[in-house]
PDB file of N, CA and C in Angstrom:
ATOM      1  N   ALA V   1       6.076  14.043  -8.704  1.00  0.00           N
ATOM      2  CA  ALA V   1       7.134  12.973  -8.743  1.00  0.00           C
ATOM      3  C   ALA V   1       6.751  11.682  -7.790  1.00  0.00           C
ATOM      4  N   LEU V   2       6.430  12.125  -6.480  1.00  0.00           N
ATOM      5  CA  LEU V   2       5.972  11.117  -5.580  1.00  0.00           C
ATOM      6  C   LEU V   2       4.781  10.292  -6.104  1.00  0.00           C
ATOM      7  N   TYR V   3       3.819  10.950  -6.789  1.00  0.00           N
ATOM      8  CA  TYR V   3       2.544  10.264  -7.194  1.00  0.00           C
ATOM      9  C   TYR V   3       3.100   9.355  -8.243  1.00  0.00           C
ATOM     10  N   THR V   4       3.885   9.697  -9.089  1.00  0.00           N
ATOM     11  CA  THR V   4       4.310   8.740 -10.053  1.00  0.00           C
ATOM     12  C   THR V   4       4.914   7.464  -9.638  1.00  0.00           C
ATOM     13  N   CYS V   5       5.930   7.855  -8.544  1.00  0.00           N
ATOM     14  CA  CYS V   5       6.582   6.696  -7.957  1.00  0.00           C
ATOM     15  C   CYS V   5       5.673   5.758  -7.273  1.00  0.00           C
ATOM     16  N   LEU V   6       4.590   6.304  -6.501  1.00  0.00           N
ATOM     17  CA  LEU V   6       3.698   5.252  -5.790  1.00  0.00           C
ATOM     18  C   LEU V   6       2.839   4.711  -6.779  1.00  0.00           C
ATOM     19  N   VAL V   7       2.467   5.212  -7.957  1.00  0.00           N
ATOM     20  CA  VAL V   7       1.679   4.558  -8.771  1.00  0.00           C
ATOM     21  C   VAL V   7       2.519   3.281  -9.457  1.00  0.00           C
ATOM     22  N   GLU V   8       3.774   3.563  -9.739  1.00  0.00           N
ATOM     23  CA  GLU V   8       4.637   2.391 -10.324  1.00  0.00           C
ATOM     24  C   GLU V   8       4.973   1.243  -9.227  1.00  0.00           C
ATOM     25  N   HIS V   9       5.029   1.897  -8.004  1.00  0.00           N
ATOM     26  CA  HIS V   9       5.381   0.910  -6.942  1.00  0.00           C
ATOM     27  C   HIS V   9       4.008  -0.064  -6.622  1.00  0.00           C
ATOM     28  N   PHE V  10       2.862   0.685  -6.712  1.00  0.00           N
ATOM     29  CA  PHE V  10       1.663  -0.076  -6.477  1.00  0.00           C
ATOM     30  C   PHE V  10       1.347  -1.074  -7.654  1.00  0.00           C
ATOM     31  N   ALA V  11       1.680  -0.679  -8.850  1.00  0.00           N
ATOM     32  CA  ALA V  11       1.588  -1.467 -10.065  1.00  0.00           C
ATOM     33  C   ALA V  11       2.387  -2.688  -9.977  1.00  0.00           C
ATOM     34  N   THR V  12       3.707  -2.652  -9.203  1.00  0.00           N
ATOM     35  CA  THR V  12       4.359  -3.949  -9.159  1.00  0.00           C
ATOM     36  C   THR V  12       3.855  -4.869  -8.039  1.00  0.00           C
ATOM     37  N   GLU V  13       2.885  -4.340  -7.342  1.00  0.00           N
ATOM     38  CA  GLU V  13       2.215  -5.332  -6.283  1.00  0.00           C
ATOM     39  C   GLU V  13       0.989  -5.958  -6.768  1.00  0.00           C
ATOM     40  N   GLU V  14       0.258  -5.183  -7.594  1.00  0.00           N
ATOM     41  CA  GLU V  14      -1.100  -5.542  -7.894  1.00  0.00           C
ATOM     42  C   GLU V  14      -1.197  -6.552  -9.040  1.00  0.00           C
ATOM     43  N   GLU V  15      -1.991  -6.588  -9.850  1.00  0.00           N
ATOM     44  CA  GLU V  15      -2.183  -7.470 -10.959  1.00  0.00           C
ATOM     45  C   GLU V  15      -0.977  -7.825 -11.716  1.00  0.00           C
ATOM     46  N   GLY V  16      -0.452  -9.071 -11.606  1.00  0.00           N
ATOM     47  CA  GLY V  16       0.479  -9.646 -12.313  1.00  0.00           C
ATOM     48  C   GLY V  16       1.883  -9.490 -11.393  1.00  0.00           C
ATOM     49  N   GLY V  17       1.744  -8.548 -10.294  1.00  0.00           N
ATOM     50  CA  GLY V  17       2.791  -8.519  -9.114  1.00  0.00           C
ATOM     51  C   GLY V  17       2.586  -9.581  -8.221  1.00  0.00           C
ATOM     52  N   TYR V  18       3.338  -9.346  -7.079  1.00  0.00           N
ATOM     53  CA  TYR V  18       3.569 -10.161  -6.089  1.00  0.00           C
ATOM     54  C   TYR V  18       2.265 -10.543  -5.332  1.00  0.00           C
ATOM     55  N   PHE V  19       1.300  -9.669  -5.409  1.00  0.00           N
ATOM     56  CA  PHE V  19       0.030  -9.965  -4.908  1.00  0.00           C
ATOM     57  C   PHE V  19      -0.637 -11.073  -5.479  1.00  0.00           C
ATOM     58  N   SER V  20      -0.512 -11.204  -6.805  1.00  0.00           N
ATOM     59  CA  SER V  20      -1.112 -12.125  -7.507  1.00  0.00           C
ATOM     60  C   SER V  20      -0.527 -13.670  -7.107  1.00  0.00           C
ATOM     61  N   GLU V  21       0.847 -13.596  -6.835  1.00  0.00           N
ATOM     62  CA  GLU V  21       1.516 -14.782  -6.498  1.00  0.00           C
ATOM     63  C   GLU V  21       1.067 -15.269  -5.112  1.00  0.00           C
ATOM     64  N   VAL V  22       0.911 -14.185  -4.127  1.00  0.00           N
ATOM     65  CA  VAL V  22       0.248 -14.523  -2.859  1.00  0.00           C
ATOM     66  C   VAL V  22      -1.120 -15.129  -3.024  1.00  0.00           C
ATOM     67  N   ARG V  23      -2.019 -14.507  -3.761  1.00  0.00           N
ATOM     68  CA  ARG V  23      -3.282 -14.736  -3.935  1.00  0.00           C
ATOM     69  C   ARG V  23      -3.415 -16.198  -4.438  1.00  0.00           C
ATOM     70  N   ASP V  24      -2.539 -16.663  -5.493  1.00  0.00           N
ATOM     71  CA  ASP V  24      -2.656 -17.855  -6.094  1.00  0.00           C
ATOM     72  C   ASP V  24      -2.339 -18.789  -5.033  1.00  0.00           C
ATOM     73  N   ALA V  25      -1.242 -18.660  -4.437  1.00  0.00           N
ATOM     74  CA  ALA V  25      -0.770 -19.629  -3.295  1.00  0.00           C
ATOM     75  C   ALA V  25      -1.570 -19.689  -2.022  1.00  0.00           C
ATOM     76  N   HIS V  26      -2.163 -18.608  -1.708  1.00  0.00           N
ATOM     77  CA  HIS V  26      -2.975 -18.547  -0.476  1.00  0.00           C
ATOM     78  C   HIS V  26      -4.103 -17.795  -0.646  1.00  0.00           C
ATOM     79  N   PRO V  27      -5.319 -18.573  -1.216  1.00  0.00           N
ATOM     80  CA  PRO V  27      -6.533 -17.808  -1.297  1.00  0.00           C
ATOM     81  C   PRO V  27      -7.142 -17.302  -0.144  1.00  0.00           C
ATOM     82  N   GLU V  28      -6.796 -17.920   1.054  1.00  0.00           N
ATOM     83  CA  GLU V  28      -7.159 -17.432   2.436  1.00  0.00           C
ATOM     84  C   GLU V  28      -6.865 -15.922   2.641  1.00  0.00           C
ATOM     85  N   TYR V  29      -5.808 -15.418   1.960  1.00  0.00           N
ATOM     86  CA  TYR V  29      -5.476 -13.871   2.054  1.00  0.00           C
ATOM     87  C   TYR V  29      -6.054 -13.117   1.313  1.00  0.00           C
ATOM     88  N   ASP V  30      -7.249 -13.553   0.465  1.00  0.00           N
ATOM     89  CA  ASP V  30      -7.773 -12.580  -0.497  1.00  0.00           C
ATOM     90  C   ASP V  30      -8.260 -11.359   0.087  1.00  0.00           C
ATOM     91  N   GLN V  31      -9.069 -11.433   1.285  1.00  0.00           N
ATOM     92  CA  GLN V  31      -9.548 -10.206   2.023  1.00  0.00           C
ATOM     93  C   GLN V  31      -8.614  -9.347   2.358  1.00  0.00           C
ATOM     94  N   ARG V  32      -7.467  -9.882   2.735  1.00  0.00           N
ATOM     95  CA  ARG V  32      -6.250  -8.871   3.210  1.00  0.00           C
ATOM     96  C   ARG V  32      -5.755  -8.180   1.965  1.00  0.00           C
ATOM     97  N   LEU V  33      -5.710  -8.952   0.846  1.00  0.00           N
ATOM     98  CA  LEU V  33      -5.097  -8.421  -0.275  1.00  0.00           C
ATOM     99  C   LEU V  33      -6.072  -7.393  -1.021  1.00  0.00           C
ATOM    100  N   ASP V  34      -7.390  -7.741  -0.988  1.00  0.00           N
ATOM    101  CA  ASP V  34      -8.218  -6.662  -1.426  1.00  0.00           C
ATOM    102  C   ASP V  34      -8.288  -5.473  -0.645  1.00  0.00           C
ATOM    103  N   ARG V  35      -7.910  -5.575   0.629  1.00  0.00           N
ATOM    104  CA  ARG V  35      -7.868  -4.380   1.468  1.00  0.00           C
ATOM    105  C   ARG V  35      -6.748  -3.460   1.141  1.00  0.00           C
ATOM    106  N   LEU V  36      -5.674  -4.268   1.108  1.00  0.00           N
ATOM    107  CA  LEU V  36      -4.436  -3.581   0.786  1.00  0.00           C
ATOM    108  C   LEU V  36      -4.486  -2.847  -0.715  1.00  0.00           C
ATOM    109  N   GLU V  37      -5.121  -3.586  -1.778  1.00  0.00           N
ATOM    110  CA  GLU V  37      -5.305  -2.910  -2.919  1.00  0.00           C
ATOM    111  C   GLU V  37      -6.156  -1.740  -2.916  1.00  0.00           C
ATOM    112  N   ALA V  38      -7.226  -1.679  -2.060  1.00  0.00           N
ATOM    113  CA  ALA V  38      -8.208  -0.575  -1.943  1.00  0.00           C
ATOM    114  C   ALA V  38      -7.352   0.616  -1.204  1.00  0.00           C
ATOM    115  N   GLN V  39      -6.392   0.217  -0.357  1.00  0.00           N
ATOM    116  CA  GLN V  39      -5.522   1.248   0.269  1.00  0.00           C
ATOM    117  C   GLN V  39      -4.769   1.993  -0.789  1.00  0.00           C
ATOM    118  N   HIS V  40      -4.320   1.334  -1.712  1.00  0.00           N
ATOM    119  CA  HIS V  40      -3.521   2.085  -2.798  1.00  0.00           C
ATOM    120  C   HIS V  40      -4.233   3.201  -3.415  1.00  0.00           C
ATOM    121  N   ALA V  41      -5.551   3.027  -3.835  1.00  0.00           N
ATOM    122  CA  ALA V  41      -6.384   4.033  -4.245  1.00  0.00           C
ATOM    123  C   ALA V  41      -6.547   5.260  -3.274  1.00  0.00           C
ATOM    124  N   GLU V  42      -6.792   4.813  -2.030  1.00  0.00           N
ATOM    125  CA  GLU V  42      -6.981   5.801  -0.881  1.00  0.00           C
ATOM    126  C   GLU V  42      -5.672   6.605  -0.800  1.00  0.00           C
ATOM    127  N   LEU V  43      -4.527   5.972  -0.812  1.00  0.00           N
ATOM    128  CA  LEU V  43      -3.386   6.694  -0.505  1.00  0.00           C
ATOM    129  C   LEU V  43      -3.034   7.604  -1.690  1.00  0.00           C
ATOM    130  N   LEU V  44      -3.336   7.236  -2.828  1.00  0.00           N
ATOM    131  CA  LEU V  44      -3.075   8.130  -3.981  1.00  0.00           C
ATOM    132  C   LEU V  44      -4.113   9.163  -3.919  1.00  0.00           C
ATOM    133  N   GLN V  45      -5.278   9.100  -3.434  1.00  0.00           N
ATOM    134  CA  GLN V  45      -6.229  10.037  -3.461  1.00  0.00           C
ATOM    135  C   GLN V  45      -5.907  11.158  -2.370  1.00  0.00           C
ATOM    136  N   GLN V  46      -5.210  10.591  -1.206  1.00  0.00           N
ATOM    137  CA  GLN V  46      -4.935  11.354  -0.230  1.00  0.00           C
ATOM    138  C   GLN V  46      -3.608  12.334  -0.654  1.00  0.00           C
ATOM    139  N   LEU V  47      -2.724  11.771  -1.302  1.00  0.00           N
ATOM    140  CA  LEU V  47      -1.570  12.600  -1.824  1.00  0.00           C
ATOM    141  C   LEU V  47      -2.126  13.628  -2.756  1.00  0.00           C
ATOM    142  N   GLU V  48      -3.114  13.363  -3.636  1.00  0.00           N
ATOM    143  CA  GLU V  48      -3.668  14.215  -4.492  1.00  0.00           C
ATOM    144  C   GLU V  48      -4.194  15.425  -3.801  1.00  0.00           C
ATOM    145  N   SER V  49      -4.881  15.074  -2.770  1.00  0.00           N
ATOM    146  CA  SER V  49      -5.668  16.004  -1.953  1.00  0.00           C
ATOM    147  C   SER V  49      -4.650  16.995  -1.187  1.00  0.00           C
ATOM    148  N   VAL V  50      -3.664  16.368  -0.636  1.00  0.00           N
ATOM    149  CA  VAL V  50      -2.630  17.171   0.175  1.00  0.00           C
ATOM    150  C   VAL V  50      -1.924  18.035  -0.960  1.00  0.00           C
ATOM    151  N   SER V  51      -1.558  17.587  -1.963  1.00  0.00           N
ATOM    152  CA  SER V  51      -0.700  18.482  -3.136  1.00  0.00           C
ATOM    153  C   SER V  51      -1.700  19.553  -3.458  1.00  0.00           C
ATOM    154  N   ALA V  52      -2.893  19.365  -3.705  1.00  0.00           N
ATOM    155  CA  ALA V  52      -3.849  20.341  -4.039  1.00  0.00           C
ATOM    156  C   ALA V  52      -3.906  21.461  -2.963  1.00  0.00           C
ATOM    157  N   ARG V  53      -4.112  21.017  -1.742  1.00  0.00           N
ATOM    158  CA  ARG V  53      -4.392  21.958  -0.437  1.00  0.00           C
ATOM    159  C   ARG V  53      -2.842  22.652  -0.215  1.00  0.00           C
ATOM    160  N   ALA V  54      -1.654  22.222  -0.623  1.00  0.00           N
ATOM    161  CA  ALA V  54      -0.366  22.751  -0.458  1.00  0.00           C
ATOM    162  C   ALA V  54      -0.220  24.136  -1.248  1.00  0.00           C
ATOM    163  N   VAL V  55      -0.955  24.245  -2.203  1.00  0.00           N
ATOM    164  CA  VAL V  55      -1.003  25.490  -3.135  1.00  0.00           C
ATOM    165  C   VAL V  55      -1.828  26.509  -2.259  1.00  0.00           C
ATOM    166  N   ASP V  56      -2.976  26.288  -1.700  1.00  0.00           N
ATOM    167  CA  ASP V  56      -3.764  27.223  -1.125  1.00  0.00           C
ATOM    168  C   ASP V  56      -3.712  27.397   0.432  1.00  0.00           C
ATOM    169  N   ASP V  57      -3.285  26.296   1.159  1.00  0.00           N
ATOM    170  CA  ASP V  57      -3.596  26.410   2.610  1.00  0.00           C
ATOM    171  C   ASP V  57      -2.087  26.910   3.253  1.00  0.00           C
ATOM    172  N   VAL V  58      -2.332  27.024   4.501  1.00  0.00           N
ATOM    173  CA  VAL V  58      -1.201  27.486   5.454  1.00  0.00           C
ATOM    174  C   VAL V  58      -0.293  26.317   5.560  1.00  0.00           C
ATOM    175  N   MET V  59       0.929  26.516   5.782  1.00  0.00           N
ATOM    176  CA  MET V  59       2.013  25.450   5.832  1.00  0.00           C
ATOM    177  C   MET V  59       1.709  24.573   7.061  1.00  0.00           C
ATOM    178  N   PRO V  60       1.472  24.990   8.328  1.00  0.00           N
ATOM    179  CA  PRO V  60       1.294  24.061   9.461  1.00  0.00           C
ATOM    180  C   PRO V  60       0.142  22.879   9.210  1.00  0.00           C
ATOM    181  N   GLN V  61      -0.888  23.511   8.532  1.00  0.00           N
ATOM    182  CA  GLN V  61      -1.947  22.479   8.131  1.00  0.00           C
ATOM    183  C   GLN V  61      -1.398  21.464   7.174  1.00  0.00           C
ATOM    184  N   VAL V  62      -0.748  21.874   6.143  1.00  0.00           N
ATOM    185  CA  VAL V  62      -0.103  20.966   5.033  1.00  0.00           C
ATOM    186  C   VAL V  62       0.762  19.990   5.677  1.00  0.00           C
ATOM    187  N   ARG V  63       1.527  20.566   6.669  1.00  0.00           N
ATOM    188  CA  ARG V  63       2.608  19.628   7.349  1.00  0.00           C
ATOM    189  C   ARG V  63       1.860  18.554   8.138  1.00  0.00           C
ATOM    190  N   GLY V  64       0.888  18.843   8.760  1.00  0.00           N
ATOM    191  CA  GLY V  64       0.230  17.875   9.401  1.00  0.00           C
ATOM    192  C   GLY V  64      -0.552  16.763   8.544  1.00  0.00           C
ATOM    193  N   ASP V  65      -0.976  17.265   7.383  1.00  0.00           N
ATOM    194  CA  ASP V  65      -1.673  16.405   6.334  1.00  0.00           C
ATOM    195  C   ASP V  65      -0.638  15.388   5.842  1.00  0.00           C
ATOM    196  N   VAL V  66       0.717  15.913   5.646  1.00  0.00           N
ATOM    197  CA  VAL V  66       1.723  15.145   4.992  1.00  0.00           C
ATOM    198  C   VAL V  66       2.254  14.212   6.059  1.00  0.00           C
ATOM    199  N   GLY V  67       2.441  14.641   7.400  1.00  0.00           N
ATOM    200  CA  GLY V  67       2.514  13.624   8.261  1.00  0.00           C
ATOM    201  C   GLY V  67       1.464  12.470   8.411  1.00  0.00           C
ATOM    202  N   HIS V  68       0.200  12.677   8.366  1.00  0.00           N
ATOM    203  CA  HIS V  68      -0.622  11.773   8.329  1.00  0.00           C
ATOM    204  C   HIS V  68      -0.569  10.807   7.192  1.00  0.00           C
ATOM    205  N   LEU V  69      -0.230  11.418   6.026  1.00  0.00           N
ATOM    206  CA  LEU V  69      -0.208  10.681   4.773  1.00  0.00           C
ATOM    207  C   LEU V  69       1.076   9.632   4.921  1.00  0.00           C
ATOM    208  N   LEU V  70       2.143  10.025   5.492  1.00  0.00           N
ATOM    209  CA  LEU V  70       3.308   9.285   5.763  1.00  0.00           C
ATOM    210  C   LEU V  70       3.045   8.144   6.664  1.00  0.00           C
ATOM    211  N   ASP V  71       2.396   8.505   7.763  1.00  0.00           N
ATOM    212  CA  ASP V  71       1.899   7.492   8.655  1.00  0.00           C
ATOM    213  C   ASP V  71       1.098   6.362   7.927  1.00  0.00           C
ATOM    214  N   ALA V  72       0.215   6.935   7.298  1.00  0.00           N
ATOM    215  CA  ALA V  72      -0.566   5.909   6.558  1.00  0.00           C
ATOM    216  C   ALA V  72       0.335   4.988   5.564  1.00  0.00           C
ATOM    217  N   LEU V  73       1.253   5.649   4.910  1.00  0.00           N
ATOM    218  CA  LEU V  73       2.018   4.835   3.963  1.00  0.00           C
ATOM    219  C   LEU V  73       2.904   3.833   4.713  1.00  0.00           C
ATOM    220  N   ARG V  74       3.503   4.297   5.646  1.00  0.00           N
ATOM    221  CA  ARG V  74       4.155   3.435   6.641  1.00  0.00           C
ATOM    222  C   ARG V  74       3.368   2.146   7.146  1.00  0.00           C
ATOM    223  N   GLY V  75       2.310   2.520   7.701  1.00  0.00           N
ATOM    224  CA  GLY V  75       1.204   1.500   8.029  1.00  0.00           C
ATOM    225  C   GLY V  75       0.952   0.429   6.975  1.00  0.00           C
ATOM    226  N   HIS V  76       0.615   0.880   5.865  1.00  0.00           N
ATOM    227  CA  HIS V  76       0.266   0.185   4.671  1.00  0.00           C
ATOM    228  C   HIS V  76       1.565  -0.846   4.279  1.00  0.00           C
ATOM    229  N   GLU V  77       2.681  -0.188   4.128  1.00  0.00           N
ATOM    230  CA  GLU V  77       3.731  -0.960   3.928  1.00  0.00           C
ATOM    231  C   GLU V  77       4.204  -2.161   4.868  1.00  0.00           C
ATOM    232  N   ALA V  78       3.948  -1.733   6.157  1.00  0.00           N
ATOM    233  CA  ALA V  78       3.994  -2.794   7.212  1.00  0.00           C
ATOM    234  C   ALA V  78       3.033  -4.019   7.090  1.00  0.00           C
ATOM    235  N   ALA V  79       1.766  -3.626   6.742  1.00  0.00           N
ATOM    236  CA  ALA V  79       0.755  -4.549   6.553  1.00  0.00           C
ATOM    237  C   ALA V  79       1.125  -5.475   5.439  1.00  0.00           C
ATOM    238  N   GLU V  80       1.702  -4.908   4.326  1.00  0.00           N
ATOM    239  CA  GLU V  80       2.064  -5.783   3.142  1.00  0.00           C
ATOM    240  C   GLU V  80       3.182  -6.568   3.458  1.00  0.00           C
ATOM    241  N   ARG V  81       4.242  -6.125   4.147  1.00  0.00           N
ATOM    242  CA  ARG V  81       5.244  -6.975   4.702  1.00  0.00           C
ATOM    243  C   ARG V  81       4.890  -7.953   5.551  1.00  0.00           C
ATOM    244  N   GLY V  82       3.886  -7.745   6.476  1.00  0.00           N
ATOM    245  CA  GLY V  82       3.385  -8.845   7.254  1.00  0.00           C
ATOM    246  C   GLY V  82       2.702  -9.928   6.584  1.00  0.00           C
ATOM    247  N   LEU V  83       2.009  -9.601   5.558  1.00  0.00           N
ATOM    248  CA  LEU V  83       1.182 -10.407   4.676  1.00  0.00           C
ATOM    249  C   LEU V  83       2.079 -11.334   3.982  1.00  0.00           C
ATOM    250  N   VAL V  84       3.197 -10.584   3.335  1.00  0.00           N
ATOM    251  CA  VAL V  84       4.136 -11.448   2.666  1.00  0.00           C
ATOM    252  C   VAL V  84       4.911 -12.417   3.561  1.00  0.00           C
ATOM    253  N   GLN V  85       5.428 -12.079   4.725  1.00  0.00           N
ATOM    254  CA  GLN V  85       6.042 -12.856   5.712  1.00  0.00           C
ATOM    255  C   GLN V  85       5.115 -14.072   6.050  1.00  0.00           C
ATOM    256  N   ASP V  86       3.882 -13.752   6.403  1.00  0.00           N
ATOM    257  CA  ASP V  86       2.835 -14.809   6.703  1.00  0.00           C
ATOM    258  C   ASP V  86       2.796 -15.854   5.679  1.00  0.00           C
ATOM    259  N   ALA V  87       2.834 -15.374   4.329  1.00  0.00           N
ATOM    260  CA  ALA V  87       2.631 -16.276   3.268  1.00  0.00           C
ATOM    261  C   ALA V  87       3.843 -17.129   3.097  1.00  0.00           C
ATOM    262  N   ALA V  88       5.080 -16.526   3.145  1.00  0.00           N
ATOM    263  CA  ALA V  88       6.202 -17.149   3.232  1.00  0.00           C
ATOM    264  C   ALA V  88       6.518 -18.288   4.160  1.00  0.00           C
ATOM    265  N   LEU V  89       6.090 -17.790   5.530  1.00  0.00           N
ATOM    266  CA  LEU V  89       6.205 -18.854   6.692  1.00  0.00           C
ATOM    267  C   LEU V  89       5.402 -20.193   6.380  1.00  0.00           C
ATOM    268  N   ARG V  90       4.252 -19.803   5.912  1.00  0.00           N
ATOM    269  CA  ARG V  90       3.252 -20.943   5.412  1.00  0.00           C
ATOM    270  C   ARG V  90       3.866 -21.833   4.347  1.00  0.00           C
ATOM    271  N   ASP V  91       4.626 -21.118   3.355  1.00  0.00           N
ATOM    272  CA  ASP V  91       5.286 -21.913   2.295  1.00  0.00           C
ATOM    273  C   ASP V  91       6.437 -22.677   2.892  1.00  0.00           C
ATOM    274  N   LEU V  92       7.138 -22.237   3.837  1.00  0.00           N
ATOM    275  CA  LEU V  92       8.225 -22.830   4.335  1.00  0.00           C
ATOM    276  C   LEU V  92       7.911 -24.102   5.280  1.00  0.00           C
ATOM    277  N   GLY V  93       6.641 -24.094   5.793  1.00  0.00           N
ATOM    278  CA  GLY V  93       6.040 -25.138   6.615  1.00  0.00           C
ATOM    279  C   GLY V  93       5.315 -26.198   5.713  1.00  0.00           C
ATOM    280  N   THR V  94       5.342 -25.973   4.438  1.00  0.00           N
ATOM    281  CA  THR V  94       4.591 -27.099   3.478  1.00  0.00           C
ATOM    282  C   THR V  94       5.614 -27.828   2.832  1.00  0.00           C
ATOM    283  N   PRO V  95       5.647 -29.073   3.070  1.00  0.00           N
ATOM    284  CA  PRO V  95       6.507 -29.740   2.011  1.00  0.00           C
ATOM    285  C   PRO V  95       6.093 -29.819   0.756  1.00  0.00           C
ATOM    286  N   ASP V  96       7.163 -29.939  -0.269  1.00  0.00           N
ATOM    287  CA  ASP V  96       6.701 -29.784  -1.606  1.00  0.00           C
ATOM    288  C   ASP V  96       6.462 -31.443  -2.161  1.00  0.00           C
TER     289      ASP V  96
END
């Protein structure tokens, strides 16, 4: 269920999502956007790995892995918010 939610969430950000809007308005953010999009695949891979290990490994190790994954997700979302805020502030400072 979490995997599906993340796939859907990431899809709203990627091609055709708000990343596209930021990329069109602010090409100077291309590298940051590319890095964030690459993290989507990495985070999904981490989740798959943790899920697979949860079946075979002892719970303390799995708990630690889940904690690292959650920290990575929080950091990723904070970076996305920062990017959008930077872009919005630039837009506010630009006369139409």
